[in-house]
Amino acid sequence: MEEKARWYVVHTYSGYENKVKVNLEKAIENRNLEHLLQGVEVPMEEVIERKDDKEKVVLKKKFPGYVLVKMVMTEESWYIVRNTRGVTGFVGAKSNNPVPLTDEEVRSMGIAEAHEVIDLSIGESVKITASPFKGFPATIVDINHDKRKVKVEVEMFGRATPAELDYNQVEKIY
């Protein structure tokens, strides 16, 4: 494809975001359009809810009623997205010309980082680059790709201290 895939915001019926994502992914797969429609995201964020003096971390939609789609804009890709059940239209669309998100908007939403592949594995040694443990070496004990977190053990005072960090808070020791 000569044209680069861009992120577009699609408006959906409230509460249908995940259904739209699933339906759109099925349509892409069934029609072999992976080269035109390259990603569908429902941006989520962790929120702490308090109930009966207990705190619980839950995932909430960042933008209820909206789904983000990375696609090369063609008549075919526009038609597939626009006619997916639950979609009401593109945001910023004037007739058939939806407006893509700018690179700055994509970065501010953290979308670009969502597809980063990390070169870390369990048992590997890393150096902590941020957090109170900055500068300490650690060993990876678990990797959560969905939340983009790693669990590490830091050797402190003669014993292993567990810590959970974001991908960008550790770097591989070569």
CSV table of C-alpha atoms in Angstrom, one decimal:
chain,number,residue,atom,x,y,z
A,1,MET,CA,0.0,0.0,0.0
A,2,GLU,CA,1.3,3.4,-0.9
A,3,GLU,CA,-0.8,5.2,1.6
A,4,LYS,CA,0.0,4.9,5.2
A,5,ALA,CA,-2.5,3.6,7.7
A,6,ARG,CA,-3.8,6.3,10.1
A,7,TRP,CA,-5.9,6.2,13.3
A,8,TYR,CA,-9.6,7.2,13.0
A,9,VAL,CA,-12.2,7.7,15.7
A,10,VAL,CA,-15.5,5.8,15.2
A,11,HIS,CA,-18.6,6.8,17.1
A,12,THR,CA,-20.7,3.8,18.3
A,13,TYR,CA,-23.8,3.3,20.3
A,14,SER,CA,-23.1,3.6,24.0
A,15,GLY,CA,-22.1,0.3,25.5
A,16,TYR,CA,-21.5,-1.3,22.0
A,17,GLU,CA,-17.7,-0.5,21.9
A,18,ASN,CA,-16.5,-4.1,22.5
A,19,LYS,CA,-19.2,-5.6,20.2
A,20,VAL,CA,-18.2,-3.2,17.4
A,21,LYS,CA,-14.5,-4.2,18.0
A,22,VAL,CA,-15.3,-7.9,17.7
A,23,ASN,CA,-17.7,-7.5,14.7
A,24,LEU,CA,-15.2,-5.3,12.9
A,25,GLU,CA,-12.3,-7.8,13.6
A,26,LYS,CA,-14.5,-10.6,12.2
A,27,ALA,CA,-15.3,-8.6,9.1
A,28,ILE,CA,-11.7,-7.8,8.5
A,29,GLU,CA,-10.7,-11.5,8.9
A,30,ASN,CA,-13.5,-12.8,6.7
A,31,ARG,CA,-12.8,-10.4,3.9
A,32,ASN,CA,-9.0,-10.7,4.2
A,33,LEU,CA,-8.6,-6.9,4.6
A,34,GLU,CA,-5.8,-6.9,7.2
A,35,HIS,CA,-3.7,-4.8,4.8
A,36,LEU,CA,-6.4,-2.0,4.9
A,37,LEU,CA,-7.7,-2.3,8.5
A,38,GLN,CA,-4.7,-2.8,10.7
A,39,GLY,CA,-6.1,-2.3,14.3
A,40,VAL,CA,-9.2,-1.8,16.4
A,41,GLU,CA,-8.8,-0.4,19.9
A,42,VAL,CA,-11.2,0.3,22.8
A,43,PRO,CA,-8.9,2.5,25.0
A,44,MET,CA,-9.1,1.4,28.6
A,45,GLU,CA,-7.7,2.8,31.8
A,46,GLU,CA,-7.3,1.5,35.3
A,47,VAL,CA,-9.5,3.2,37.9
A,48,ILE,CA,-9.6,2.5,41.6
A,49,GLU,CA,-13.1,2.0,42.9
A,50,ARG,CA,-13.9,2.2,46.6
A,51,LYS,CA,-16.8,0.2,48.0
A,52,ASP,CA,-17.4,-0.8,51.6
A,53,ASP,CA,-14.0,0.5,52.6
A,54,LYS,CA,-12.3,-1.8,50.0
A,55,GLU,CA,-10.3,-0.6,47.0
A,56,LYS,CA,-10.5,-2.5,43.8
A,57,VAL,CA,-8.7,-1.7,40.5
A,58,VAL,CA,-11.1,-2.0,37.5
A,59,LEU,CA,-10.7,-1.3,33.8
A,60,LYS,CA,-13.0,1.5,32.4
A,61,LYS,CA,-13.4,2.8,28.9
A,62,LYS,CA,-11.4,6.0,28.4
A,63,PHE,CA,-13.8,7.2,25.7
A,64,PRO,CA,-17.2,5.7,26.1
A,65,GLY,CA,-19.1,5.5,22.8
A,66,TYR,CA,-15.9,5.6,20.7
A,67,VAL,CA,-13.6,3.0,19.1
A,68,LEU,CA,-10.3,3.7,17.4
A,69,VAL,CA,-9.5,2.1,14.1
A,70,LYS,CA,-6.1,2.1,12.3
A,71,MET,CA,-6.8,1.9,8.6
A,72,VAL,CA,-5.8,2.9,5.1
A,73,MET,CA,-8.8,5.0,4.0
A,74,THR,CA,-10.3,3.6,0.8
A,75,GLU,CA,-13.9,3.2,-0.3
A,76,GLU,CA,-13.8,-0.4,0.7
A,77,SER,CA,-12.4,0.1,4.2
A,78,TRP,CA,-14.7,3.1,4.8
A,79,TYR,CA,-17.7,1.0,3.8
A,80,ILE,CA,-16.7,-2.0,6.1
A,81,VAL,CA,-16.3,0.3,9.1
A,82,ARG,CA,-19.3,2.5,8.4
A,83,ASN,CA,-21.6,-0.5,7.9
A,84,THR,CA,-20.5,-2.5,11.0
A,85,ARG,CA,-23.4,-3.0,13.4
A,86,GLY,CA,-23.3,-0.5,16.2
A,87,VAL,CA,-21.3,2.1,14.3
A,88,THR,CA,-23.0,5.5,13.9
A,89,GLY,CA,-20.2,7.2,11.9
A,90,PHE,CA,-16.7,8.6,11.9
A,91,VAL,CA,-15.8,11.5,14.1
A,92,GLY,CA,-15.0,14.6,12.1
A,93,ALA,CA,-16.4,13.1,9.0
A,94,LYS,CA,-17.7,15.4,6.3
A,95,SER,CA,-19.5,13.1,3.9
A,96,ASN,CA,-17.1,10.3,3.0
A,97,ASN,CA,-13.9,12.0,4.2
A,98,PRO,CA,-13.2,11.2,7.9
A,99,VAL,CA,-10.4,13.1,9.6
A,100,PRO,CA,-7.5,11.0,10.9
A,101,LEU,CA,-6.0,11.7,14.3
A,102,THR,CA,-2.7,13.7,14.3
A,103,ASP,CA,0.5,12.0,15.4
A,104,GLU,CA,0.4,14.1,18.6
A,105,GLU,CA,-3.2,13.0,19.4
A,106,VAL,CA,-2.2,9.4,18.9
A,107,ARG,CA,0.8,9.8,21.2
A,108,SER,CA,-1.3,11.6,23.9
A,109,MET,CA,-3.8,8.7,23.9
A,110,GLY,CA,-1.0,6.2,24.3
A,111,ILE,CA,-2.2,4.2,21.3
A,112,ALA,CA,1.1,3.9,19.5
A,113,GLU,CA,2.7,2.3,22.5
A,114,ALA,CA,0.0,-0.4,22.7
A,115,HIS,CA,1.6,-2.4,19.9
A,116,GLU,CA,5.2,-2.2,21.1
A,117,VAL,CA,6.8,-5.5,21.3
A,118,ILE,CA,9.2,-5.8,24.2
A,119,ASP,CA,12.3,-7.9,24.2
A,120,LEU,CA,12.1,-9.2,27.7
A,121,SER,CA,11.6,-12.7,29.1
A,122,ILE,CA,11.0,-14.3,32.5
A,123,GLY,CA,14.3,-15.0,34.4
A,124,GLU,CA,16.1,-12.2,32.6
A,125,SER,CA,18.1,-9.5,34.4
A,126,VAL,CA,17.1,-5.9,34.0
A,127,LYS,CA,18.1,-2.5,35.4
A,128,ILE,CA,15.3,-0.4,36.9
A,129,THR,CA,15.2,3.1,35.2
A,130,ALA,CA,12.4,4.7,37.2
A,131,SER,CA,10.5,4.2,40.5
A,132,PRO,CA,12.0,4.2,44.0
A,133,PHE,CA,14.2,1.3,42.9
A,134,LYS,CA,15.9,3.3,40.2
A,135,GLY,CA,19.3,2.1,39.4
A,136,PHE,CA,18.8,-1.3,41.1
A,137,PRO,CA,19.3,-4.6,39.1
A,138,ALA,CA,16.3,-7.0,39.2
A,139,THR,CA,15.1,-10.3,37.8
A,140,ILE,CA,11.9,-10.6,35.8
A,141,VAL,CA,9.4,-13.1,37.4
A,142,ASP,CA,6.3,-12.3,35.4
A,143,ILE,CA,5.2,-10.3,32.3
A,144,ASN,CA,1.7,-9.0,31.7
A,145,HIS,CA,1.5,-7.9,28.1
A,146,ASP,CA,-2.1,-6.6,28.4
A,147,LYS,CA,-1.3,-4.2,31.2
A,148,ARG,CA,2.2,-3.6,29.8
A,149,LYS,CA,3.7,-4.4,33.2
A,150,VAL,CA,6.6,-6.6,34.5
A,151,LYS,CA,6.9,-8.1,38.0
A,152,VAL,CA,10.5,-8.1,39.2
A,153,GLU,CA,12.4,-9.2,42.2
A,154,VAL,CA,14.9,-6.7,43.5
A,155,GLU,CA,17.7,-7.9,45.8
A,156,MET,CA,17.6,-5.6,48.9
A,157,PHE,CA,19.1,-6.2,52.3
A,158,GLY,CA,19.9,-9.8,51.5
A,159,ARG,CA,16.4,-10.8,50.4
A,160,ALA,CA,14.2,-10.5,47.2
A,161,THR,CA,11.7,-7.7,47.2
A,162,PRO,CA,8.9,-7.9,44.7
A,163,ALA,CA,7.9,-4.9,42.5
A,164,GLU,CA,5.5,-4.3,39.6
A,165,LEU,CA,6.7,-1.9,37.0
A,166,ASP,CA,5.7,-0.6,33.6
A,167,TYR,CA,7.6,-1.7,30.5
A,168,ASN,CA,9.3,1.6,30.2
A,169,GLN,CA,10.6,1.5,33.8
A,170,VAL,CA,13.1,-1.3,33.1
A,171,GLU,CA,15.8,-1.9,30.5
A,172,LYS,CA,17.6,-5.1,29.6
A,173,ILE,CA,21.1,-5.7,30.9
A,174,TYR,CA,23.3,-7.0,28.1
